[in-house]
Tab-separated table of C-alpha atoms and ligand atoms in Angstrom:
chain	number	residue	atom	x	y	z
A	1	UNK	CA	7.168	-19.231	3.711
A	2	UNK	CA	3.522	-20.284	3.426
A	3	UNK	CA	2.733	-23.316	1.340
A	4	UNK	CA	6.156	-23.770	-0.258
A	5	UNK	CA	6.797	-27.399	-1.200
A	6	UNK	CA	10.339	-28.809	-1.047
A	7	UNK	CA	11.950	-29.522	-4.392
A	8	UNK	CA	15.072	-31.187	-5.734
A	9	UNK	CA	16.951	-31.050	-9.017
A	10	UNK	CA	18.222	-34.167	-10.747
A	11	UNK	CA	21.801	-34.171	-11.987
A	12	UNK	CA	21.945	-36.319	-15.107
A	13	UNK	CA	25.197	-37.137	-16.858
A	14	UNK	CA	25.344	-38.099	-20.512
A	15	UNK	CA	27.748	-40.648	-21.955
A	16	UNK	CA	27.669	-43.821	-24.097
A	17	UNK	CA	29.035	-47.403	-24.071
A	18	UNK	CA	31.877	-46.772	-26.517
A	19	UNK	CA	34.422	-45.977	-23.788
A	20	UNK	CA	34.056	-49.198	-21.780
A	21	UNK	CA	33.112	-49.907	-18.173
A	22	UNK	CA	36.221	-48.433	-16.577
A	23	UNK	CA	35.669	-45.063	-18.189
A	24	UNK	CA	31.957	-45.097	-17.337
A	25	UNK	CA	32.743	-45.789	-13.680
A	26	UNK	CA	35.075	-42.821	-13.695
A	27	UNK	CA	32.373	-40.679	-15.323
A	28	UNK	CA	29.882	-41.665	-12.609
A	29	UNK	CA	32.444	-40.973	-9.893
A	30	UNK	CA	33.315	-37.544	-11.281
A	31	UNK	CA	29.649	-36.721	-11.657
A	32	UNK	CA	29.011	-37.651	-8.037
A	33	UNK	CA	31.876	-35.424	-6.894
A	34	UNK	CA	30.408	-32.455	-8.754
A	35	UNK	CA	27.002	-32.982	-7.148
A	36	UNK	CA	28.583	-33.238	-3.692
A	37	UNK	CA	30.561	-30.054	-4.290
A	38	UNK	CA	27.541	-28.116	-5.546
A	39	UNK	CA	25.466	-29.218	-2.552
A	40	UNK	CA	28.311	-28.406	-0.153
A	41	UNK	CA	28.973	-24.998	-1.719
A	42	UNK	CA	26.088	-23.376	0.161
A	43	UNK	CA	25.419	-21.322	-2.981
A	44	UNK	CA	22.707	-23.445	-4.596
A	45	UNK	CA	19.456	-23.103	-2.674
A	46	UNK	CA	17.870	-26.320	-3.957
A	47	UNK	CA	19.150	-29.827	-3.208
A	48	UNK	CA	20.742	-31.567	-6.190
A	49	UNK	CA	20.305	-35.340	-6.501
A	50	UNK	CA	22.818	-37.477	-8.380
A	51	UNK	CA	21.346	-39.796	-11.015
A	52	UNK	CA	22.990	-42.639	-12.947
A	53	UNK	CA	25.028	-41.967	-16.091
A	54	UNK	CA	22.863	-42.242	-19.216
A	55	UNK	CA	24.158	-44.424	-22.030
A	56	UNK	CA	21.116	-45.255	-24.162
A	57	UNK	CA	17.669	-44.119	-25.318
A	58	UNK	CA	15.600	-46.499	-23.140
A	59	UNK	CA	17.363	-45.377	-19.962
A	60	UNK	CA	16.836	-41.743	-20.873
A	61	UNK	CA	13.138	-42.258	-21.552
A	62	UNK	CA	12.725	-44.041	-18.236
A	63	UNK	CA	14.512	-41.311	-16.354
A	64	UNK	CA	12.341	-38.629	-17.965
A	65	UNK	CA	9.163	-40.555	-17.108
A	66	UNK	CA	10.348	-40.756	-13.494
A	67	UNK	CA	11.170	-37.039	-13.440
A	68	UNK	CA	7.761	-36.163	-14.869
A	69	UNK	CA	5.939	-38.239	-12.278
A	70	UNK	CA	8.039	-37.283	-9.240
A	71	UNK	CA	6.280	-34.328	-7.610
A	72	UNK	CA	9.382	-33.012	-5.835
A	73	UNK	CA	11.536	-33.078	-8.989
A	74	UNK	CA	11.745	-29.436	-10.073
A	75	UNK	CA	13.930	-30.011	-13.110
A	76	UNK	CA	17.062	-31.589	-14.557
A	77	UNK	CA	20.667	-30.476	-14.769
A	78	UNK	CA	22.261	-32.146	-17.792
A	79	UNK	CA	26.006	-32.599	-18.086
A	80	UNK	CA	27.809	-34.203	-21.002
A	81	UNK	CA	30.951	-35.643	-19.440
A	82	UNK	CA	31.800	-37.376	-22.676
A	83	UNK	CA	30.296	-37.437	-26.122
A	84	UNK	CA	26.721	-38.659	-25.733
A	85	UNK	CA	25.185	-39.155	-29.191
A	86	UNK	CA	22.125	-37.000	-29.005
A	87	UNK	CA	19.684	-38.990	-31.173
A	88	UNK	CA	19.363	-41.162	-28.080
A	89	UNK	CA	18.051	-38.140	-26.140
A	90	UNK	CA	15.194	-37.366	-28.560
A	91	UNK	CA	12.727	-39.889	-27.147
A	92	UNK	CA	13.203	-38.692	-23.595
A	93	UNK	CA	13.508	-34.951	-24.146
A	94	UNK	CA	10.373	-34.775	-26.307
A	95	UNK	CA	8.449	-36.179	-23.311
A	96	UNK	CA	10.076	-34.046	-20.613
A	97	UNK	CA	7.633	-31.704	-18.896
A	98	UNK	CA	10.089	-30.233	-16.378
A	99	UNK	CA	12.615	-27.463	-17.002
A	100	UNK	CA	16.261	-28.271	-17.623
A	101	UNK	CA	19.632	-26.609	-17.407
A	102	UNK	CA	22.562	-27.616	-19.580
A	103	UNK	CA	25.744	-27.307	-17.532
A	104	UNK	CA	28.625	-26.924	-19.948
A	105	UNK	CA	31.466	-27.865	-17.654
A	106	UNK	CA	34.384	-30.289	-17.470
A	107	UNK	CA	35.576	-32.329	-14.499
A	108	UNK	CA	39.185	-31.067	-14.702
A	109	UNK	CA	39.541	-27.354	-14.687
A	110	UNK	CA	43.089	-27.267	-16.097
A	111	UNK	CA	44.570	-29.415	-18.801
A	112	UNK	CA	47.555	-31.500	-17.574
A	113	UNK	CA	49.763	-30.246	-20.381
A	114	UNK	CA	52.734	-32.505	-19.548
A	115	UNK	CA	50.811	-35.753	-19.169
A	116	UNK	CA	47.764	-35.378	-21.383
A	117	UNK	CA	47.233	-38.479	-23.559
A	118	UNK	CA	44.403	-40.099	-25.537
A	119	UNK	CA	42.844	-41.652	-22.401
A	120	UNK	CA	42.448	-38.185	-20.953
A	121	UNK	CA	41.020	-36.939	-24.246
A	122	UNK	CA	38.476	-39.787	-24.319
A	123	UNK	CA	37.297	-39.169	-20.791
A	124	UNK	CA	36.966	-35.384	-20.969
A	125	UNK	CA	34.876	-34.620	-24.008
A	126	UNK	CA	32.443	-32.000	-22.749
A	127	UNK	CA	33.860	-29.548	-25.278
A	128	UNK	CA	32.319	-31.426	-28.188
A	129	UNK	CA	29.743	-33.399	-26.167
A	130	UNK	CA	28.140	-30.040	-25.309
A	131	UNK	CA	27.802	-29.173	-28.995
A	132	UNK	CA	26.115	-32.473	-29.753
A	133	UNK	CA	23.682	-31.961	-26.858
A	134	UNK	CA	23.105	-28.307	-27.686
A	135	UNK	CA	22.282	-29.170	-31.281
A	136	UNK	CA	19.497	-31.551	-30.333
A	137	UNK	CA	18.090	-29.120	-27.729
A	138	UNK	CA	18.006	-26.427	-30.398
A	139	UNK	CA	16.732	-28.816	-33.087
A	140	UNK	CA	13.862	-29.761	-30.753
A	141	UNK	CA	13.230	-26.067	-30.000
A	142	UNK	CA	13.526	-26.705	-26.273
A	143	UNK	CA	13.706	-23.796	-23.875
A	144	UNK	CA	16.585	-24.242	-21.422
A	145	UNK	CA	19.397	-22.425	-19.665
A	146	UNK	CA	23.013	-22.945	-20.660
A	147	UNK	CA	25.585	-22.285	-17.921
A	148	UNK	CA	29.240	-22.378	-18.968
A	149	UNK	CA	32.309	-22.635	-16.737
A	150	UNK	CA	34.045	-24.833	-14.199
A	151	UNK	CA	31.677	-26.252	-11.576
A	152	UNK	CA	33.896	-24.984	-8.746
A	153	UNK	CA	33.584	-21.371	-9.941
A	154	UNK	CA	31.282	-19.439	-7.597
A	155	UNK	CA	29.881	-17.488	-10.555
A	156	UNK	CA	28.822	-20.760	-12.174
A	157	UNK	CA	27.269	-21.947	-8.913
A	158	UNK	CA	25.407	-18.656	-8.542
A	159	UNK	CA	23.986	-18.944	-12.061
A	160	UNK	CA	22.813	-22.469	-11.299
A	161	UNK	CA	21.149	-21.085	-8.184
A	162	UNK	CA	19.442	-18.320	-10.172
A	163	UNK	CA	17.927	-20.926	-12.479
A	164	UNK	CA	17.092	-23.215	-9.541
A	165	UNK	CA	15.098	-20.356	-7.996
A	166	UNK	CA	13.211	-19.747	-11.244
A	167	UNK	CA	12.542	-23.494	-11.523
A	168	UNK	CA	11.250	-23.468	-7.957
A	169	UNK	CA	8.867	-20.585	-8.707
A	170	UNK	CA	7.634	-22.512	-11.730
A	171	UNK	CA	7.205	-25.675	-9.664
A	172	UNK	CA	5.308	-23.662	-7.048
A	173	UNK	CA	2.862	-22.266	-9.621
A	174	UNK	CA	1.846	-25.668	-10.999
A	175	UNK	CA	-1.539	-26.374	-9.470
A	176	UNK	CA	-1.368	-23.221	-7.338
A	177	UNK	CA	-4.621	-21.547	-6.355
A	178	UNK	CA	-5.295	-17.821	-6.214
A	179	UNK	CA	-8.316	-16.472	-4.326
A	180	UNK	CA	-9.910	-13.389	-5.821
A	181	UNK	CA	-12.143	-11.604	-3.319
A	182	UNK	CA	-14.494	-9.547	-5.406
A	183	UNK	CA	-13.821	-8.796	-9.050
A	184	UNK	CA	-11.790	-6.184	-10.874
A	185	UNK	CA	-11.814	-2.454	-10.150
A	186	UNK	CA	-14.569	-1.281	-12.462
A	187	UNK	CA	-13.490	-0.127	-15.949
A	188	UNK	CA	-9.766	-0.786	-15.343
A	189	UNK	CA	-8.169	-2.585	-18.306
A	190	UNK	CA	-4.601	-3.399	-17.330
A	191	UNK	CA	-5.537	-5.517	-14.310
A	192	UNK	CA	-7.870	-7.665	-16.423
A	193	UNK	CA	-6.822	-10.675	-18.443
A	194	UNK	CA	-7.535	-14.187	-19.622
A	195	UNK	CA	-7.611	-16.526	-16.624
A	196	UNK	CA	-7.955	-19.605	-18.825
A	197	UNK	CA	-4.860	-18.624	-20.818
A	198	UNK	CA	-2.999	-17.987	-17.542
A	199	UNK	CA	-3.805	-21.469	-16.287
A	200	UNK	CA	-2.673	-23.039	-19.565
A	201	UNK	CA	0.545	-21.037	-19.618
A	202	UNK	CA	1.550	-20.750	-15.942
A	203	UNK	CA	-0.304	-23.617	-14.250
A	204	UNK	CA	-2.164	-21.593	-11.627
A	205	UNK	CA	-5.905	-21.283	-11.288
A	206	UNK	CA	-7.655	-18.039	-10.411
A	207	UNK	CA	-11.121	-18.226	-8.892
A	208	UNK	CA	-13.444	-15.670	-7.368
A	209	UNK	CA	-14.940	-15.710	-3.865
A	210	UNK	CA	-17.625	-13.518	-2.400
A	211	UNK	CA	-16.370	-11.180	0.286
A	212	UNK	CA	-19.282	-12.453	2.379
A	213	UNK	CA	-17.504	-15.815	2.752
A	214	UNK	CA	-14.611	-13.927	4.295
A	215	UNK	CA	-16.746	-11.771	6.537
A	216	UNK	CA	-18.346	-14.897	7.975
A	217	UNK	CA	-14.903	-16.273	8.895
A	218	UNK	CA	-13.824	-12.881	10.280
A	219	UNK	CA	-16.873	-12.820	12.542
A	220	UNK	CA	-16.048	-16.269	13.888
A	221	UNK	CA	-12.592	-15.210	15.164
A	222	UNK	CA	-12.438	-15.373	18.956
A	223	UNK	CA	-11.584	-12.425	21.223
A	224	UNK	CA	-8.697	-14.420	22.655
A	225	UNK	CA	-7.212	-14.932	19.190
A	226	UNK	CA	-7.632	-11.216	18.453
A	227	UNK	CA	-5.873	-10.184	21.681
A	228	UNK	CA	-3.024	-12.576	20.952
A	229	UNK	CA	-2.721	-11.160	17.456
A	230	UNK	CA	-2.652	-7.574	18.774
A	231	UNK	CA	0.137	-8.591	21.127
A	232	UNK	CA	2.113	-9.897	18.146
A	233	UNK	CA	1.759	-6.479	16.496
A	234	UNK	CA	3.044	-4.843	19.693
A	235	UNK	CA	6.078	-7.158	19.651
A	236	UNK	CA	6.895	-6.687	15.975
A	237	UNK	CA	6.100	-3.060	15.238
A	238	UNK	CA	5.954	0.435	16.700
A	239	UNK	CA	2.241	0.749	17.329
A	240	UNK	CA	1.022	4.346	17.731
A	241	UNK	CA	-0.430	5.208	21.152
A	242	UNK	CA	-4.026	5.557	19.919
A	243	UNK	CA	-4.073	1.954	18.703
A	244	UNK	CA	-2.616	0.407	21.861
A	245	UNK	CA	-4.670	-1.399	24.437
A	246	UNK	CA	-5.267	1.738	26.481
A	247	UNK	CA	-5.647	3.956	23.391
A	248	UNK	CA	-8.862	5.519	22.158
A	249	UNK	CA	-8.756	3.644	18.830
A	250	UNK	CA	-7.706	0.182	19.997
A	251	UNK	CA	-10.927	-1.224	18.556
A	252	UNK	CA	-9.631	-0.426	15.026
A	253	UNK	CA	-6.512	-2.512	15.681
A	254	UNK	CA	-8.715	-5.321	16.954
A	255	UNK	CA	-10.811	-5.104	13.782
A	256	UNK	CA	-7.648	-5.253	11.676
A	257	UNK	CA	-6.519	-8.337	13.617
A	258	UNK	CA	-9.929	-9.919	13.091
A	259	UNK	CA	-9.648	-9.402	9.337
A	260	UNK	CA	-6.155	-10.810	9.206
A	261	UNK	CA	-7.257	-13.955	11.052
A	262	UNK	CA	-10.394	-14.295	8.932
A	263	UNK	CA	-8.385	-13.998	5.705
A	264	UNK	CA	-5.902	-16.543	7.032
A	265	UNK	CA	-8.668	-18.992	7.851
A	266	UNK	CA	-10.007	-18.792	4.308
A	267	UNK	CA	-6.602	-18.924	2.619
A	268	UNK	CA	-5.334	-21.798	4.754
A	269	UNK	CA	-8.620	-23.668	4.481
A	270	UNK	CA	-8.461	-23.517	0.688
A	271	UNK	CA	-4.691	-23.989	0.422
A	272	UNK	CA	-4.276	-20.738	-1.511
A	273	UNK	CA	-0.938	-19.140	-2.359
A	274	UNK	CA	-2.118	-15.709	-3.476
A	275	UNK	CA	-5.058	-13.329	-3.243
A	276	UNK	CA	-6.555	-10.136	-4.566
A	277	UNK	CA	-8.941	-7.678	-2.980
A	278	UNK	CA	-10.886	-4.732	-4.327
A	279	UNK	CA	-12.059	-1.638	-2.482
A	280	UNK	CA	-15.231	-1.687	-4.581
A	281	UNK	CA	-16.434	-4.843	-2.867
A	282	UNK	CA	-16.088	-4.641	0.902
A	283	UNK	CA	-19.574	-5.534	2.111
A	284	UNK	CA	-19.431	-6.317	5.793
A	285	UNK	CA	-15.834	-5.150	6.319
A	286	UNK	CA	-15.802	-1.836	8.125
A	287	UNK	CA	-12.241	-0.895	7.127
A	288	UNK	CA	-10.122	-1.644	4.065
A	289	UNK	CA	-8.177	-4.848	4.804
A	290	UNK	CA	-4.854	-3.378	3.636
A	291	UNK	CA	-3.037	-4.194	6.858
A	292	UNK	CA	-4.095	-7.855	6.560
A	293	UNK	CA	-2.771	-7.887	2.990
A	294	UNK	CA	0.561	-6.429	4.155
A	295	UNK	CA	0.851	-9.106	6.830
A	296	UNK	CA	-0.092	-11.889	4.409
A	297	UNK	CA	2.467	-10.756	1.848
A	298	UNK	CA	5.134	-10.844	4.561
A	299	UNK	CA	4.320	-14.552	4.972
A	300	UNK	CA	4.840	-15.223	1.270
A	301	UNK	CA	1.335	-14.826	-0.144
A	302	UNK	CA	1.091	-13.153	-3.532
A	303	UNK	CA	-1.066	-10.033	-3.536
A	304	UNK	CA	-2.558	-7.687	-6.107
A	305	UNK	CA	-4.807	-4.706	-5.400
A	306	UNK	CA	-8.006	-3.868	-7.299
A	307	UNK	CA	-8.508	-7.470	-8.415
A	308	UNK	CA	-5.111	-7.622	-10.105
A	309	UNK	CA	-4.578	-11.392	-10.150
A	310	UNK	CA	-1.715	-11.253	-12.673
A	311	UNK	CA	0.430	-9.139	-10.368
A	312	UNK	CA	-0.613	-11.220	-7.365
A	313	UNK	CA	0.585	-14.403	-9.115
A	314	UNK	CA	3.794	-12.642	-10.101
A	315	UNK	CA	4.425	-11.402	-6.537
A	316	UNK	CA	4.083	-15.003	-5.351
A	317	UNK	CA	6.481	-16.263	-8.035
A	318	UNK	CA	9.062	-13.571	-7.238
A	319	UNK	CA	8.711	-14.276	-3.518
A	320	UNK	CA	9.482	-17.942	-4.164
A	321	UNK	CA	12.518	-16.954	-6.246
A	322	UNK	CA	13.693	-14.680	-3.434
A	323	UNK	CA	13.110	-17.222	-0.651
A	324	UNK	CA	16.040	-17.202	1.781
A	325	UNK	CA	17.809	-14.279	0.120
A	326	UNK	CA	18.315	-10.895	1.761
A	327	UNK	CA	16.112	-8.080	0.466
A	328	UNK	CA	12.387	-8.381	0.086
A	329	UNK	CA	9.559	-8.517	-2.418
A	330	UNK	CA	6.393	-6.446	-2.521
A	331	UNK	CA	3.372	-5.604	-4.575
A	332	UNK	CA	4.148	-2.095	-5.868
A	333	UNK	CA	2.643	0.715	-7.860
A	334	UNK	CA	4.377	3.441	-9.833
A	335	UNK	CA	2.455	6.075	-7.918
A	336	UNK	CA	3.789	9.548	-8.641
A	337	UNK	CA	6.775	11.218	-10.336
A	338	UNK	CA	9.444	13.621	-9.116
A	339	UNK	CA	10.056	15.018	-12.570
A	340	UNK	CA	12.951	17.431	-11.969
A	341	UNK	CA	14.956	17.121	-15.253
A	342	UNK	CA	18.193	17.012	-13.266
A	343	UNK	CA	17.078	14.206	-10.959
A	344	UNK	CA	13.905	12.430	-12.080
A	345	UNK	CA	12.558	9.782	-9.696
A	346	UNK	CA	9.496	7.632	-9.146
A	347	UNK	CA	7.688	7.368	-5.831
A	348	UNK	CA	6.434	3.807	-5.488
A	349	UNK	CA	3.664	3.041	-3.030
A	350	UNK	CA	0.053	1.957	-2.815
A	351	UNK	CA	-2.935	3.201	-0.923
A	352	UNK	CA	-2.038	0.656	1.809
A	353	UNK	CA	-0.650	-2.626	0.583
A	354	UNK	CA	3.149	-2.609	0.531
A	355	UNK	CA	4.911	-5.646	2.009
A	356	UNK	CA	6.980	-5.090	5.177
A	357	UNK	CA	9.624	-7.513	3.832
A	358	UNK	CA	11.058	-4.416	2.098
A	359	UNK	CA	10.960	-2.213	5.220
A	360	UNK	CA	14.087	-0.421	6.362
A	361	UNK	CA	13.900	-0.645	10.138
A	362	UNK	CA	10.860	-1.328	12.275
A	363	UNK	CA	7.534	-0.487	10.602
A	364	UNK	CA	5.004	1.697	12.400
A	365	UNK	CA	1.372	0.727	12.795
A	366	UNK	CA	-0.751	3.817	12.217
A	367	UNK	CA	-4.339	4.732	11.478
A	368	UNK	CA	-5.428	7.463	9.090
A	369	UNK	CA	-8.402	8.464	7.028
A	370	UNK	CA	-8.567	7.187	3.439
A	371	UNK	CA	-10.972	8.662	0.912
A	372	UNK	CA	-11.048	5.474	-1.191
A	373	UNK	CA	-13.286	2.602	-0.138
A	374	UNK	CA	-15.891	4.542	1.791
A	375	UNK	CA	-15.219	2.749	5.087
A	376	UNK	CA	-13.837	3.789	8.452
A	377	UNK	CA	-10.154	4.671	8.808
A	378	UNK	CA	-7.895	1.728	7.971
A	379	UNK	CA	-4.918	0.591	10.040
A	380	UNK	CA	-1.704	0.224	8.054
A	381	UNK	CA	2.036	-0.449	8.313
A	382	UNK	CA	4.058	2.653	7.431
A	383	UNK	CA	7.758	2.476	6.566
A	384	UNK	CA	10.465	3.508	4.111
A	385	UNK	CA	12.135	0.975	1.827
A	386	UNK	CA	15.950	1.080	1.676
A	387	UNK	CA	18.278	2.308	-1.071
A	388	UNK	CA	19.744	-0.328	-3.381
A	389	UNK	CA	19.455	-2.085	-6.719
A	390	UNK	CA	15.949	-3.381	-7.301
A	391	UNK	CA	13.807	-4.856	-10.040
A	392	UNK	CA	10.294	-3.943	-11.116
A	393	UNK	CA	8.458	-6.674	-13.006
A	394	UNK	CA	5.008	-6.720	-14.507
A	395	UNK	CA	2.955	-9.263	-16.416
A	396	UNK	CA	1.010	-8.015	-19.416
A	397	UNK	CA	-1.839	-9.840	-21.163
A	398	UNK	CA	-1.602	-8.900	-24.838
A	399	UNK	CA	-4.668	-10.875	-25.889
A	400	UNK	CA	-2.745	-13.519	-27.835
A	401	UNK	CA	0.010	-14.048	-25.252
A	402	UNK	CA	1.616	-12.876	-22.027
A	403	UNK	CA	4.603	-10.558	-21.849
A	404	UNK	CA	6.853	-10.199	-18.822
A	405	UNK	CA	8.399	-6.770	-18.559
A	406	UNK	CA	11.375	-5.898	-16.353
A	407	UNK	CA	12.880	-2.562	-15.418
A	408	UNK	CA	16.091	-2.466	-13.432
A	409	UNK	CA	15.964	0.431	-10.995
A	410	UNK	CA	18.133	2.051	-8.341
A	411	UNK	CA	16.188	2.717	-5.161
A	412	UNK	CA	17.452	5.788	-3.309
A	413	UNK	CA	17.171	6.969	0.280
A	414	UNK	CA	13.573	7.981	0.848
A	415	UNK	CA	13.335	11.691	1.725
A	416	UNK	CA	11.235	12.575	4.786
A	417	UNK	CA	7.518	12.777	3.891
A	418	UNK	CA	5.887	13.496	7.262
A	419	UNK	CA	2.386	13.864	5.833
A	420	UNK	CA	2.327	10.713	3.682
A	421	UNK	CA	0.795	7.918	5.784
A	422	UNK	CA	1.741	4.925	3.606
A	423	UNK	CA	4.760	2.697	3.080
A	424	UNK	CA	6.930	3.945	0.215
A	425	UNK	CA	10.061	3.620	-1.861
A	426	UNK	CA	11.749	6.032	-4.252
A	427	UNK	CA	13.773	4.895	-7.250
A	428	UNK	CA	15.629	6.025	-10.326
A	429	UNK	CA	15.002	4.056	-13.488
A	430	UNK	CA	17.747	2.544	-15.647
A	431	UNK	CA	19.026	3.591	-18.104
A	432	UNK	CA	17.334	6.941	-17.418
A	433	UNK	CA	13.856	8.178	-16.597
A	434	UNK	CA	12.781	9.180	-20.114
A	435	UNK	CA	13.976	5.981	-21.777
A	436	UNK	CA	12.645	3.624	-19.115
A	437	UNK	CA	9.208	5.184	-18.792
A	438	UNK	CA	8.765	5.471	-22.575
A	439	UNK	CA	9.863	1.861	-23.116
A	440	UNK	CA	7.568	0.655	-20.299
A	441	UNK	CA	4.617	2.481	-21.838
A	442	UNK	CA	5.379	1.218	-25.360
A	443	UNK	CA	5.506	-2.328	-23.969
A	444	UNK	CA	2.053	-1.893	-22.370
A	445	UNK	CA	3.435	-2.339	-18.848
A	446	UNK	CA	1.035	-1.951	-15.929
A	447	UNK	CA	1.278	0.474	-13.004
A	448	UNK	CA	1.268	-2.575	-10.699
A	449	UNK	CA	4.473	-4.563	-10.319
A	450	UNK	CA	6.355	-7.078	-8.243
A	451	UNK	CA	9.168	-4.972	-6.758
A	452	UNK	CA	12.183	-6.797	-5.414
A	453	UNK	CA	15.625	-6.224	-3.960
A	454	UNK	CA	16.386	-9.957	-3.982
A	455	UNK	CA	15.571	-10.990	-7.536
A	456	UNK	CA	17.292	-9.677	-10.646
A	457	UNK	CA	16.806	-9.736	-14.393
A	458	UNK	CA	18.509	-13.119	-14.818
A	459	UNK	CA	15.972	-14.776	-12.512
A	460	UNK	CA	13.188	-13.358	-14.646
A	461	UNK	CA	14.962	-14.403	-17.843
A	462	UNK	CA	15.166	-17.972	-16.567
A	463	UNK	CA	11.552	-17.909	-15.417
A	464	UNK	CA	10.333	-16.547	-18.776
A	465	UNK	CA	12.293	-19.239	-20.616
A	466	UNK	CA	10.761	-21.979	-18.461
A	467	UNK	CA	7.250	-20.565	-18.916
A	468	UNK	CA	7.820	-19.967	-22.638
A	469	UNK	CA	6.690	-16.351	-22.488
A	470	UNK	CA	8.124	-13.169	-23.928
A	471	UNK	CA	10.455	-11.150	-21.726
A	472	UNK	CA	11.142	-7.499	-22.485
A	473	UNK	CA	14.013	-5.959	-20.522
A	474	UNK	CA	14.618	-2.291	-19.755
A	475	UNK	CA	18.125	-2.041	-18.292
A	476	UNK	CA	21.222	0.138	-18.425
A	477	UNK	CA	21.669	-0.575	-22.143
A	478	UNK	CA	18.135	0.042	-23.385
A	479	UNK	CA	17.630	2.252	-26.391
A	480	UNK	CA	13.997	3.113	-27.158
A	481	UNK	CA	14.256	2.631	-30.924
A	482	UNK	CA	15.837	-0.819	-30.610
A	483	UNK	CA	13.419	-1.731	-27.832
A	484	UNK	CA	10.409	-0.875	-29.980
A	485	UNK	CA	11.833	-2.877	-32.869
A	486	UNK	CA	12.288	-5.871	-30.515
A	487	UNK	CA	8.637	-5.591	-29.489
A	488	UNK	CA	7.588	-5.582	-33.158
A	489	UNK	CA	9.772	-8.593	-33.949
A	490	UNK	CA	8.387	-10.405	-30.915
A	491	UNK	CA	4.837	-9.855	-32.162
A	492	UNK	CA	5.689	-11.988	-35.193
A	493	UNK	CA	7.824	-14.550	-33.373
A	494	UNK	CA	5.308	-15.318	-30.621
A	495	UNK	CA	2.398	-15.293	-33.036
A	496	UNK	CA	4.103	-18.036	-35.041
A	497	UNK	CA	5.670	-20.015	-32.217
A	498	UNK	CA	2.575	-20.207	-30.051
A	499	UNK	CA	0.188	-20.884	-32.880
A	500	UNK	CA	-3.421	-21.308	-31.871
A	501	UNK	CA	-2.888	-22.056	-28.178
A	502	UNK	CA	-3.336	-18.318	-27.501
A	503	UNK	CA	-1.771	-18.518	-24.117
B	601	MN	MN1	-3.370	0.057	-7.480
């Protein structure tokens, strides 16, 4: 994946001096065994690093300062092996600027009923140590994830991984750069937003670039590089006869390759992680660069159409969360409805830019006319997305804050659509079409989303908690009345909790 930095999580165990050196050695040993087991499980996608047992406030402060200033540290996993008086955590935790997970576990899974004595009781105090830790986290109003269960349980390991993926997406956004080629589609509201607030809240900067800068780089691409690129398309995809080397429209494929390489030169030169384009600003490009955007998304770049930088940033974040998992992630648009009362569905697509990471089978490279954009016919990848559980996520700018909105959906087999020359997916909304669409509209959700088979609601919950933003969820249990009341309550809560930062 392009531009993805390695990260690690620090496993920090809480204790105190009361139990004596022998007990503390045992605590450290047990803690090390848990870290080894989690790393060996193959279920946690980020490396976990064992840190010394914490027994006092100065140590904790020092550790937090190290975590804050270690670029590859993506967050902490805190475990209270014994009772660790939590006043000693205040100084450190109030300074911590990385996310943390509280793992409520115990070294022994089962109690040794026949042999249990006071030594055992002293050593295994997570049950009340967790309450002491939890109180101070809550008292300090710290966002975190609490995972409960034995560390050997695969469900526990999977929940740690879910959080680790969210923490990685967060880590990836800090200092990330998004290139916006051209501005917003004229008069469109939902793709607009406060870029200063976004940088304060999410850590990524969004800056505009003239399409002329790109065109210059496109024009500098060599014929050799273009031919090599076209060969890659031949190897990866089913390229229609017209676009092949001997075909009558091969020049269009060469133009598409030129754009892809020109975009890459700009994005790599500026170390960008995401981009937007707009069909209203294409000066010097003789076809819409949708194919280039599809190819870039497949490499992990975030993308949003029509200047939609919020969705582009979100696509990048979801792609980082999904990294290494089966399924895929794409920019998506709720395009058109199949509104049969007995079987309502949504056809998701875009005029060109759907990511081939969600393709079922080998995508086709085709060329067709497109009324939008006023340029010559654009090349594009055409494919169906598979059936399966998926998640649609959007990021809304409400003026005083951001809201993440999730809808769990069930993608179905795509029916044949021989005349539709774009990549597509078809889904059913949970809990049902009427509820989901009404709730989405009440929440102010956009038509653009990050659509994913690999990332679920819990990933987004963890990400929202880390970012400190509202998350509204439309799932199998959603009731419109309750959902609307939650939105109203959230208006008050976020207004108070975020004060004047307005981000
Ligand atoms: Mn669109």
